[in-house]
Structure formats: structure tokens, C-alpha cells
Amino acid sequence: MNTMKKLYLKLLLIILPIIAYFILFLAFDVNDFSGLRNSVFNNIEKTKLIAYDGTKIVDSPYSIIKYINNLDPNIKYSFIFGDSRVNGADVTKMSRLDGKKYINLAFGGCSLKESIDEFWIAISKSKPERVIFEVDYYSINEERQTDRIKQIINMSLIQYFFDYTNNKMVIDEALLNLGRLKGEKVQTENLEPSRFDTYLAQIRAICANYKLDKECLQSLMDIADYCNGNKIDLMFYVPPVHKSIYTGVISYYGIDKKMDEVKKKLSEKAPVLDMQYLSKISNMDELWGDGHHVLGALMRQIEENMTLKSKTCMRIMGRER
């Protein structure tokens, strides 16, 4: 009997730290994978992104799929697809601007291929009123096409949960969230002038052997055909870049000419909201975190442009809605 008690005690000592880990993770997970803070603590303001109604949180391929699977087929949403350059768009504000029910399905590091996969999964759950699809020189680079969405969608619920809770990026973000609670100072972004040179070197390395992904381009054309055939308002959005990226990468490698053809081809199917050219915002360093990522003031302008309430530093190619 004593032997069994010792065995149970050892098992308990092994299991308790695991249980404690998952409880802490679920409490401080920035994506609120479990819905714990939203449903129990009503604490949605401490998560990354909320939908038009202030109830849904999305910012990783895991929570994206979880959310897409729970879309209400009776609601006419408007979807935004893209990467970290658009995942910070305030959809609550956008919904106030034009009355549409925006859901931001963009997430940091999302490849164009993953956005395309997201689109087909999302429209199988709910037919949207509008789709805003981010595409540019960087996302359509053949070197950048990761394929996590299909891997995740085929996971069982148990695999899905354990894969998510053991993902390094997600764990790091949860620890950062816990650090804020403890009052620790969180390192802010480096806004030194050198940030542009450092980032430029990174992007040049990625684009040195630049090649357009023709398969992705064809997939975008297929999406446009589907939207046109099903009366879905589709717009392609081309995000702005800092002058260092435009001159040091896009022009430097002759990518601008390739992208002119891409934008022209897409504009034959749907409007292209193009902000990726040299304009006054390209030169305003204070608006940029680095060569690709905008800071708050410029993101507010982008939100107005995407809802067509403004056209500042944006040209529209193709038929305007």
C-alpha cells in the first residue's frame, strides 16, 4: 500500500507542474486561444486584435483557424487577409467608417500562400460582403511561401492544442504578457535612424534572387473570378514602404517593373488600392517602425484608405467601387 502511495505521489509531482503550465499559459496567452479572458474575465482589451463587435481575437495561424471554424454563416462579414503590415488595422474603426462588419484575418508572418488558403477556408464557412486582400512585392516573392495553414487545419483537436501551447513564438508572447502584469519594463521597438539600414540589409538578403510566385498570382486571379462570380466586393491592397526599401530593394533589383505588371493584371479583375510608390509618407521617418511596418498615425490613414473614405497617398487601379 505504501508503495502505491509513493507511486501516486510521484505521478502527482510530475502532473502538477504540467497542469500549472497550461493554466498560466491560458491565462496570459495574447491570442486568448481558450477564450478564457473573453468569456470568464471579459478582458478582451489585453489581447491583440478584436473584430467589429469587440468579441473575437485573432493574431496567429492557430487562433485564426479556430476563429474561422466558428464564423457565423448568417452574418455578412468583410474579411481582411495579409501579414503584419495590415494585422494592426483597427477593424472596429473601419466598421464605424463604412458600416461593414470587418474581421481581420491577417497575422504576423503570414505568407501569400497562407492568405490564399485562409480565403478558401473562410468563404466555405461564411460568404463575405467584402474582401480586402493584401499583396505586394514582398508577399508574392517565391522565397516566402510557407504553408502552415493546411498543416494546422488537418490536426486533431488534441494535436492542435498541444502544438499551439508549445509554439515558441506564442510562449514568448505569453511570457511578455506575464512580465507586464509583474510590472517589468518591456523593451520597446528600436526607433533609432539605423533601424532602416539594418532592416534594408535583411530584406535585400531575402530578395537578392527575387522571383515572382506565378502560382500565387494565378491563385489570386482565381479568387478574383470567384468573388466576381459570387457578388463579393474584392479589393487588392498594396501597402506602402519606406523610401529605403523602395529605392534599396524594389527599384534596386528592378522589382518595380515586375510589380507594375502584377498590379495591372490584378486590376483587370478587381480594384487595386496601391500605396506602394514613392510619396510624401515614404520620406517621413517618424511614421515607420522599420522599412515595412508603419506606426499608429499612418495605420489610421491606411484604415481610412481601405474603406475608401480617403485616398491619401493612394492610387486606385482598375474599376473603382
mmCIF file of C-alpha atoms in Angstrom:
data_model
loop_
_atom_site.group_PDB
_atom_site.id
_atom_site.type_symbol
_atom_site.label_atom_id
_atom_site.label_comp_id
_atom_site.label_asym_id
_atom_site.label_seq_id
_atom_site.Cartn_x
_atom_site.Cartn_y
_atom_site.Cartn_z
ATOM 1 C CA MET A 1 0.000 0.000 0.000
ATOM 2 C CA ASN A 2 2.816 2.359 0.907
ATOM 3 C CA THR A 3 4.413 1.560 -2.429
ATOM 4 C CA MET A 4 1.226 2.628 -4.258
ATOM 5 C CA LYS A 5 1.021 5.855 -2.263
ATOM 6 C CA LYS A 6 4.587 6.700 -3.195
ATOM 7 C CA LEU A 7 3.810 5.960 -6.845
ATOM 8 C CA TYR A 8 0.725 8.221 -6.785
ATOM 9 C CA LEU A 9 2.726 10.967 -5.091
ATOM 10 C CA LYS A 10 5.427 10.771 -7.764
ATOM 11 C CA LEU A 11 2.805 10.908 -10.514
ATOM 12 C CA LEU A 12 1.197 13.903 -8.843
ATOM 13 C CA LEU A 13 4.545 15.686 -8.636
ATOM 14 C CA ILE A 14 5.019 15.089 -12.374
ATOM 15 C CA ILE A 15 1.494 16.132 -13.380
ATOM 16 C CA LEU A 16 1.079 19.254 -11.208
ATOM 17 C CA PRO A 17 3.801 21.350 -12.962
ATOM 18 C CA ILE A 18 2.268 20.441 -16.341
ATOM 19 C CA ILE A 19 -1.198 21.493 -15.177
ATOM 20 C CA ALA A 20 0.234 24.704 -13.692
ATOM 21 C CA TYR A 21 1.998 25.453 -17.002
ATOM 22 C CA PHE A 22 -1.200 25.136 -19.046
ATOM 23 C CA ILE A 23 -3.219 27.227 -16.569
ATOM 24 C CA LEU A 24 -0.643 30.030 -16.675
ATOM 25 C CA PHE A 25 -0.364 29.771 -20.456
ATOM 26 C CA LEU A 26 -4.120 30.029 -20.994
ATOM 27 C CA ALA A 27 -4.335 32.975 -18.608
ATOM 28 C CA PHE A 28 -1.599 35.017 -20.311
ATOM 29 C CA ASP A 29 -1.777 33.830 -23.927
ATOM 30 C CA VAL A 30 -2.032 37.034 -26.011
ATOM 31 C CA ASN A 31 -4.318 35.354 -28.547
ATOM 32 C CA ASP A 32 -6.719 34.062 -25.861
ATOM 33 C CA PHE A 33 -6.811 30.679 -27.602
ATOM 34 C CA SER A 34 -9.128 29.222 -24.940
ATOM 35 C CA GLY A 35 -11.459 32.242 -24.829
ATOM 36 C CA LEU A 36 -10.837 32.292 -21.068
ATOM 37 C CA ARG A 37 -10.330 36.035 -20.668
ATOM 38 C CA ASN A 38 -13.105 36.891 -23.060
ATOM 39 C CA SER A 39 -15.773 34.562 -21.656
ATOM 40 C CA VAL A 40 -14.774 34.450 -17.967
ATOM 41 C CA PHE A 41 -12.935 37.677 -17.193
ATOM 42 C CA ASN A 42 -14.307 39.831 -20.043
ATOM 43 C CA ASN A 43 -10.776 41.104 -20.539
ATOM 44 C CA ILE A 44 -10.571 41.451 -24.316
ATOM 45 C CA GLU A 45 -8.663 44.746 -24.213
ATOM 46 C CA LYS A 46 -5.476 42.884 -23.245
ATOM 47 C CA THR A 47 -5.497 40.808 -26.407
ATOM 48 C CA LYS A 48 -4.048 41.825 -29.761
ATOM 49 C CA LEU A 49 -6.990 42.292 -32.082
ATOM 50 C CA ILE A 50 -10.748 42.371 -31.794
ATOM 51 C CA ALA A 51 -13.385 42.089 -34.505
ATOM 52 C CA TYR A 52 -16.059 44.652 -35.372
ATOM 53 C CA ASP A 53 -18.249 43.572 -32.437
ATOM 54 C CA GLY A 54 -15.413 43.529 -29.911
ATOM 55 C CA THR A 55 -15.629 39.832 -29.133
ATOM 56 C CA LYS A 56 -13.207 37.900 -31.319
ATOM 57 C CA ILE A 57 -9.424 37.795 -31.079
ATOM 58 C CA VAL A 58 -7.059 36.703 -33.853
ATOM 59 C CA ASP A 59 -3.321 37.041 -34.437
ATOM 60 C CA SER A 60 -1.689 33.683 -35.188
ATOM 61 C CA PRO A 61 -2.360 30.824 -37.620
ATOM 62 C CA TYR A 62 -3.692 28.776 -34.689
ATOM 63 C CA SER A 63 -6.251 31.248 -33.405
ATOM 64 C CA ILE A 64 -7.096 32.236 -36.992
ATOM 65 C CA ILE A 65 -8.246 28.705 -37.841
ATOM 66 C CA LYS A 66 -10.032 28.355 -34.504
ATOM 67 C CA TYR A 67 -11.876 31.586 -35.233
ATOM 68 C CA ILE A 68 -12.655 30.809 -38.885
ATOM 69 C CA ASN A 69 -14.211 27.496 -37.847
ATOM 70 C CA ASN A 70 -16.601 29.437 -35.595
ATOM 71 C CA LEU A 71 -17.739 32.071 -38.096
ATOM 72 C CA ASP A 72 -21.490 32.572 -38.148
ATOM 73 C CA PRO A 73 -22.756 31.652 -41.659
ATOM 74 C CA ASN A 74 -25.720 34.001 -41.160
ATOM 75 C CA ILE A 75 -23.573 37.127 -40.741
ATOM 76 C CA LYS A 76 -22.224 39.084 -43.708
ATOM 77 C CA TYR A 77 -18.648 39.729 -42.629
ATOM 78 C CA SER A 78 -15.947 41.597 -44.532
ATOM 79 C CA PHE A 79 -12.568 39.862 -44.410
ATOM 80 C CA ILE A 80 -9.046 41.315 -44.376
ATOM 81 C CA PHE A 81 -6.202 38.980 -45.382
ATOM 82 C CA GLY A 82 -2.494 39.758 -45.089
ATOM 83 C CA ASP A 83 0.570 39.802 -42.846
ATOM 84 C CA SER A 84 1.966 42.015 -40.069
ATOM 85 C CA ARG A 85 1.687 45.125 -42.229
ATOM 86 C CA VAL A 86 -2.094 45.026 -42.003
ATOM 87 C CA ASN A 87 -2.831 42.915 -38.917
ATOM 88 C CA GLY A 88 -2.783 46.058 -36.787
ATOM 89 C CA ALA A 89 -5.687 47.651 -38.652
ATOM 90 C CA ASP A 90 -8.419 48.730 -36.238
ATOM 91 C CA VAL A 91 -11.429 46.907 -37.636
ATOM 92 C CA THR A 92 -13.722 48.471 -35.052
ATOM 93 C CA LYS A 93 -12.893 51.887 -36.507
ATOM 94 C CA MET A 94 -13.172 50.603 -40.082
ATOM 95 C CA SER A 95 -16.620 49.190 -39.342
ATOM 96 C CA ARG A 96 -17.713 52.563 -37.966
ATOM 97 C CA LEU A 97 -16.410 54.282 -41.091
ATOM 98 C CA ASP A 98 -18.419 52.323 -43.663
ATOM 99 C CA GLY A 99 -20.845 50.142 -41.710
ATOM 100 C CA LYS A 100 -19.357 46.801 -42.759
ATOM 101 C CA LYS A 101 -18.571 44.006 -40.288
ATOM 102 C CA TYR A 102 -14.797 43.690 -40.698
ATOM 103 C CA ILE A 103 -12.867 40.694 -39.447
ATOM 104 C CA ASN A 104 -9.063 40.962 -39.596
ATOM 105 C CA LEU A 105 -7.713 37.518 -40.543
ATOM 106 C CA ALA A 106 -4.178 38.833 -41.136
ATOM 107 C CA PHE A 107 -1.375 37.701 -38.852
ATOM 108 C CA GLY A 108 2.335 38.384 -38.484
ATOM 109 C CA GLY A 109 4.500 36.296 -40.794
ATOM 110 C CA CYS A 110 1.578 35.160 -42.927
ATOM 111 C CA SER A 111 2.724 34.212 -46.419
ATOM 112 C CA LEU A 112 0.652 34.954 -49.509
ATOM 113 C CA LYS A 113 0.049 31.225 -49.942
ATOM 114 C CA GLU A 114 -1.326 31.068 -46.403
ATOM 115 C CA SER A 115 -3.603 34.062 -47.046
ATOM 116 C CA ILE A 116 -4.925 32.290 -50.124
ATOM 117 C CA ASP A 117 -5.584 29.117 -48.106
ATOM 118 C CA GLU A 118 -7.293 31.226 -45.425
ATOM 119 C CA PHE A 119 -9.577 32.774 -48.031
ATOM 120 C CA TRP A 120 -10.910 29.447 -49.284
ATOM 121 C CA ILE A 121 -11.427 28.112 -45.764
ATOM 122 C CA ALA A 122 -13.164 31.304 -44.611
ATOM 123 C CA ILE A 123 -15.579 31.569 -47.543
ATOM 124 C CA SER A 124 -16.539 27.919 -47.039
ATOM 125 C CA LYS A 125 -17.812 28.958 -43.600
ATOM 126 C CA SER A 126 -19.385 32.321 -44.398
ATOM 127 C CA LYS A 127 -19.909 34.282 -47.615
ATOM 128 C CA PRO A 128 -18.431 37.775 -47.052
ATOM 129 C CA GLU A 129 -19.685 41.132 -48.264
ATOM 130 C CA ARG A 130 -16.181 42.456 -48.947
ATOM 131 C CA VAL A 131 -12.650 41.044 -49.105
ATOM 132 C CA ILE A 132 -9.530 43.202 -48.746
ATOM 133 C CA PHE A 133 -6.525 41.163 -49.859
ATOM 134 C CA GLU A 134 -3.007 42.437 -49.179
ATOM 135 C CA VAL A 135 -0.475 41.675 -51.911
ATOM 136 C CA ASP A 136 2.857 43.272 -52.788
ATOM 137 C CA TYR A 137 6.392 42.596 -53.991
ATOM 138 C CA TYR A 138 7.397 41.003 -50.676
ATOM 139 C CA SER A 139 4.425 38.692 -50.216
ATOM 140 C CA ILE A 140 4.493 37.417 -53.817
ATOM 141 C CA ASN A 141 8.205 36.558 -53.607
ATOM 142 C CA GLU A 142 8.593 32.838 -54.296
ATOM 143 C CA GLU A 143 11.096 32.562 -51.428
ATOM 144 C CA ARG A 144 8.475 33.460 -48.818
ATOM 145 C CA GLN A 145 5.737 30.879 -49.341
ATOM 146 C CA THR A 146 5.367 28.989 -46.061
ATOM 147 C CA ASP A 147 2.439 26.589 -45.785
ATOM 148 C CA ARG A 148 1.283 26.271 -42.152
ATOM 149 C CA ILE A 149 -2.467 26.690 -42.641
ATOM 150 C CA LYS A 150 -3.012 23.335 -44.350
ATOM 151 C CA GLN A 151 -0.894 21.619 -41.704
ATOM 152 C CA ILE A 152 -2.949 23.127 -38.886
ATOM 153 C CA ILE A 153 -6.358 22.584 -40.478
ATOM 154 C CA ASN A 154 -5.684 18.842 -40.658
ATOM 155 C CA MET A 155 -4.683 18.495 -36.992
ATOM 156 C CA SER A 156 -6.922 16.794 -34.480
ATOM 157 C CA LEU A 157 -8.158 18.995 -31.622
ATOM 158 C CA ILE A 158 -5.607 17.473 -29.230
ATOM 159 C CA GLN A 159 -2.719 17.906 -31.705
ATOM 160 C CA TYR A 160 -3.902 21.454 -32.399
ATOM 161 C CA PHE A 161 -3.949 22.415 -28.719
ATOM 162 C CA PHE A 162 -0.579 20.876 -27.825
ATOM 163 C CA ASP A 163 1.112 22.250 -30.952
ATOM 164 C CA TYR A 164 -0.181 25.724 -30.124
ATOM 165 C CA THR A 165 0.758 25.699 -26.436
ATOM 166 C CA ASN A 166 4.290 24.525 -27.270
ATOM 167 C CA ASN A 167 4.923 27.031 -30.068
ATOM 168 C CA LYS A 168 7.997 29.138 -29.190
ATOM 169 C CA MET A 169 6.623 32.400 -30.575
ATOM 170 C CA VAL A 170 3.358 32.007 -28.678
ATOM 171 C CA ILE A 171 5.179 31.083 -25.443
ATOM 172 C CA ASP A 172 7.451 34.141 -25.782
ATOM 173 C CA GLU A 173 4.418 36.398 -26.188
ATOM 174 C CA ALA A 174 2.689 34.823 -23.173
ATOM 175 C CA LEU A 175 5.812 35.413 -21.063
ATOM 176 C CA LEU A 176 5.911 39.020 -22.271
ATOM 177 C CA ASN A 177 2.285 39.407 -21.200
ATOM 178 C CA LEU A 178 3.101 37.919 -17.779
ATOM 179 C CA GLY A 179 6.056 40.319 -17.475
ATOM 180 C CA ARG A 180 3.730 43.281 -17.993
ATOM 181 C CA LEU A 181 1.496 42.035 -15.184
ATOM 182 C CA LYS A 182 4.524 41.833 -12.877
ATOM 183 C CA GLY A 183 5.410 45.417 -13.747
ATOM 184 C CA GLU A 184 8.539 44.545 -15.691
ATOM 185 C CA LYS A 185 9.713 47.033 -18.297
ATOM 186 C CA VAL A 186 9.104 45.636 -21.766
ATOM 187 C CA GLN A 187 11.703 46.505 -24.390
ATOM 188 C CA THR A 188 10.239 48.884 -26.928
ATOM 189 C CA GLU A 189 10.925 48.995 -30.642
ATOM 190 C CA ASN A 190 14.244 50.420 -31.758
ATOM 191 C CA LEU A 191 13.395 53.746 -33.356
ATOM 192 C CA GLU A 192 16.974 54.803 -33.966
ATOM 193 C CA PRO A 193 17.721 56.068 -37.522
ATOM 194 C CA SER A 194 19.915 52.987 -38.044
ATOM 195 C CA ARG A 195 16.805 50.758 -37.959
ATOM 196 C CA PHE A 196 16.227 51.441 -41.650
ATOM 197 C CA ASP A 197 19.734 50.343 -42.669
ATOM 198 C CA THR A 198 19.531 47.209 -40.540
ATOM 199 C CA TYR A 199 16.143 46.249 -41.956
ATOM 200 C CA LEU A 200 17.213 47.055 -45.514
ATOM 201 C CA ALA A 201 20.103 44.585 -45.223
ATOM 202 C CA GLN A 202 17.676 41.854 -44.083
ATOM 203 C CA ILE A 203 15.215 42.437 -46.923
ATOM 204 C CA ARG A 204 17.975 42.663 -49.541
ATOM 205 C CA ALA A 205 19.207 39.231 -48.474
ATOM 206 C CA ILE A 206 15.678 37.824 -48.929
ATOM 207 C CA CYS A 207 15.162 39.496 -52.312
ATOM 208 C CA ALA A 208 18.630 39.058 -53.850
ATOM 209 C CA ASN A 209 17.351 36.220 -56.059
ATOM 210 C CA TYR A 210 13.860 37.619 -56.414
ATOM 211 C CA LYS A 211 11.322 35.582 -58.343
ATOM 212 C CA LEU A 212 7.593 36.198 -58.688
ATOM 213 C CA ASP A 213 5.447 33.317 -57.500
ATOM 214 C CA LYS A 214 3.341 32.696 -60.607
ATOM 215 C CA GLU A 215 1.289 30.021 -58.872
ATOM 216 C CA CYS A 216 0.223 32.516 -56.205
ATOM 217 C CA LEU A 217 -0.552 35.113 -58.858
ATOM 218 C CA GLN A 218 -2.808 32.643 -60.657
ATOM 219 C CA SER A 219 -4.477 31.797 -57.337
ATOM 220 C CA LEU A 220 -5.232 35.493 -56.828
ATOM 221 C CA MET A 221 -6.805 35.611 -60.284
ATOM 222 C CA ASP A 222 -8.911 32.574 -59.352
ATOM 223 C CA ILE A 223 -10.012 34.313 -56.163
ATOM 224 C CA ALA A 224 -10.982 37.388 -58.198
ATOM 225 C CA ASP A 225 -13.018 35.246 -60.589
ATOM 226 C CA TYR A 226 -14.769 33.579 -57.660
ATOM 227 C CA CYS A 227 -15.581 36.909 -55.999
ATOM 228 C CA ASN A 228 -16.845 38.442 -59.240
ATOM 229 C CA GLY A 229 -18.997 35.390 -59.895
ATOM 230 C CA ASN A 230 -20.461 35.417 -56.381
ATOM 231 C CA LYS A 231 -21.015 39.179 -55.991
ATOM 232 C CA ILE A 232 -18.298 39.603 -53.357
ATOM 233 C CA ASP A 233 -16.668 43.038 -53.302
ATOM 234 C CA LEU A 234 -12.942 42.275 -53.704
ATOM 235 C CA MET A 235 -10.124 44.819 -53.430
ATOM 236 C CA PHE A 236 -6.393 44.138 -53.592
ATOM 237 C CA TYR A 237 -4.405 46.317 -51.198
ATOM 238 C CA VAL A 238 -0.722 47.118 -51.869
ATOM 239 C CA PRO A 239 0.860 48.534 -48.665
ATOM 240 C CA PRO A 240 3.290 51.482 -48.578
ATOM 241 C CA VAL A 241 7.014 51.060 -47.913
ATOM 242 C CA HIS A 242 9.657 53.420 -46.554
ATOM 243 C CA LYS A 243 11.899 55.097 -49.142
ATOM 244 C CA SER A 244 14.840 52.922 -48.030
ATOM 245 C CA ILE A 245 13.001 49.791 -49.175
ATOM 246 C CA TYR A 246 11.625 51.308 -52.361
ATOM 247 C CA THR A 247 14.960 52.636 -53.598
ATOM 248 C CA GLY A 248 17.170 49.996 -51.973
ATOM 249 C CA VAL A 249 15.160 46.888 -52.891
ATOM 250 C CA ILE A 250 12.201 47.432 -55.214
ATOM 251 C CA SER A 251 13.979 49.774 -57.659
ATOM 252 C CA TYR A 252 17.455 48.379 -56.978
ATOM 253 C CA TYR A 253 16.509 44.860 -58.123
ATOM 254 C CA GLY A 254 14.107 46.016 -60.849
ATOM 255 C CA ILE A 255 11.141 44.551 -58.986
ATOM 256 C CA ASP A 256 9.041 47.668 -59.625
ATOM 257 C CA LYS A 257 8.630 46.757 -63.298
ATOM 258 C CA LYS A 258 7.545 43.218 -62.406
ATOM 259 C CA MET A 259 5.061 44.549 -59.875
ATOM 260 C CA ASP A 260 3.623 47.022 -62.374
ATOM 261 C CA GLU A 261 2.632 44.016 -64.482
ATOM 262 C CA VAL A 262 1.195 42.181 -61.478
ATOM 263 C CA LYS A 263 -0.885 45.187 -60.420
ATOM 264 C CA LYS A 264 -2.082 45.751 -63.971
ATOM 265 C CA LYS A 265 -3.153 42.124 -64.284
ATOM 266 C CA LEU A 266 -4.968 42.124 -60.951
ATOM 267 C CA SER A 267 -6.667 45.448 -61.716
ATOM 268 C CA GLU A 268 -8.349 43.837 -64.723
ATOM 269 C CA LYS A 269 -10.254 41.663 -62.243
ATOM 270 C CA ALA A 270 -10.705 43.931 -59.195
ATOM 271 C CA PRO A 271 -9.673 47.377 -57.919
ATOM 272 C CA VAL A 272 -6.069 47.644 -56.708
ATOM 273 C CA LEU A 273 -5.542 50.102 -53.841
ATOM 274 C CA ASP A 274 -1.897 50.965 -54.446
ATOM 275 C CA MET A 275 0.141 52.785 -51.798
ATOM 276 C CA GLN A 276 3.481 51.218 -52.777
ATOM 277 C CA TYR A 277 5.237 54.029 -54.580
ATOM 278 C CA LEU A 278 7.377 56.980 -53.554
ATOM 279 C CA SER A 279 5.146 59.624 -51.968
ATOM 280 C CA LYS A 280 5.403 62.092 -49.080
ATOM 281 C CA ILE A 281 4.816 59.345 -46.498
ATOM 282 C CA SER A 282 7.787 57.359 -47.851
ATOM 283 C CA ASN A 283 10.143 60.067 -46.581
ATOM 284 C CA MET A 284 8.591 60.648 -43.141
ATOM 285 C CA ASP A 285 10.760 58.511 -40.854
ATOM 286 C CA GLU A 286 8.572 59.193 -37.813
ATOM 287 C CA LEU A 287 5.745 57.179 -39.411
ATOM 288 C CA TRP A 288 7.777 53.975 -39.662
ATOM 289 C CA GLY A 289 8.924 51.293 -37.237
ATOM 290 C CA ASP A 290 11.147 49.921 -39.998
ATOM 291 C CA GLY A 291 11.153 49.796 -43.802
ATOM 292 C CA HIS A 292 7.882 47.831 -43.995
ATOM 293 C CA HIS A 293 5.965 48.425 -40.769
ATOM 294 C CA VAL A 294 4.034 51.632 -40.144
ATOM 295 C CA LEU A 295 3.364 53.288 -36.807
ATOM 296 C CA GLY A 296 -0.006 54.397 -35.447
ATOM 297 C CA ALA A 297 -0.628 57.643 -37.304
ATOM 298 C CA LEU A 298 -0.024 56.101 -40.721
ATOM 299 C CA MET A 299 -2.061 52.989 -39.860
ATOM 300 C CA ARG A 300 -5.027 55.249 -39.091
ATOM 301 C CA GLN A 301 -4.652 56.717 -42.604
ATOM 302 C CA ILE A 302 -4.445 53.231 -44.104
ATOM 303 C CA GLU A 303 -7.703 52.262 -42.363
ATOM 304 C CA GLU A 304 -9.438 55.228 -43.972
ATOM 305 C CA ASN A 305 -7.935 54.371 -47.366
ATOM 306 C CA MET A 306 -9.022 50.715 -47.193
ATOM 307 C CA THR A 307 -12.610 51.797 -46.514
ATOM 308 C CA LEU A 308 -12.309 54.330 -49.390
ATOM 309 C CA LYS A 309 -13.155 57.193 -47.038
ATOM 310 C CA SER A 310 -9.841 58.724 -48.071
ATOM 311 C CA LYS A 311 -7.344 58.269 -50.887
ATOM 312 C CA THR A 312 -4.327 59.973 -49.357
ATOM 313 C CA CYS A 313 -1.099 58.778 -50.999
ATOM 314 C CA MET A 314 -3.072 56.018 -52.716
ATOM 315 C CA ARG A 315 -3.857 55.454 -56.371
ATOM 316 C CA ILE A 316 -6.674 53.161 -57.421
ATOM 317 C CA MET A 317 -6.098 50.954 -60.445
ATOM 318 C CA GLY A 318 -8.965 49.300 -62.274
ATOM 319 C CA ARG A 319 -12.665 49.838 -61.764
ATOM 320 C CA GLU A 320 -13.377 51.764 -58.545
ATOM 321 C CA ARG A 321 -16.288 50.528 -56.412
#
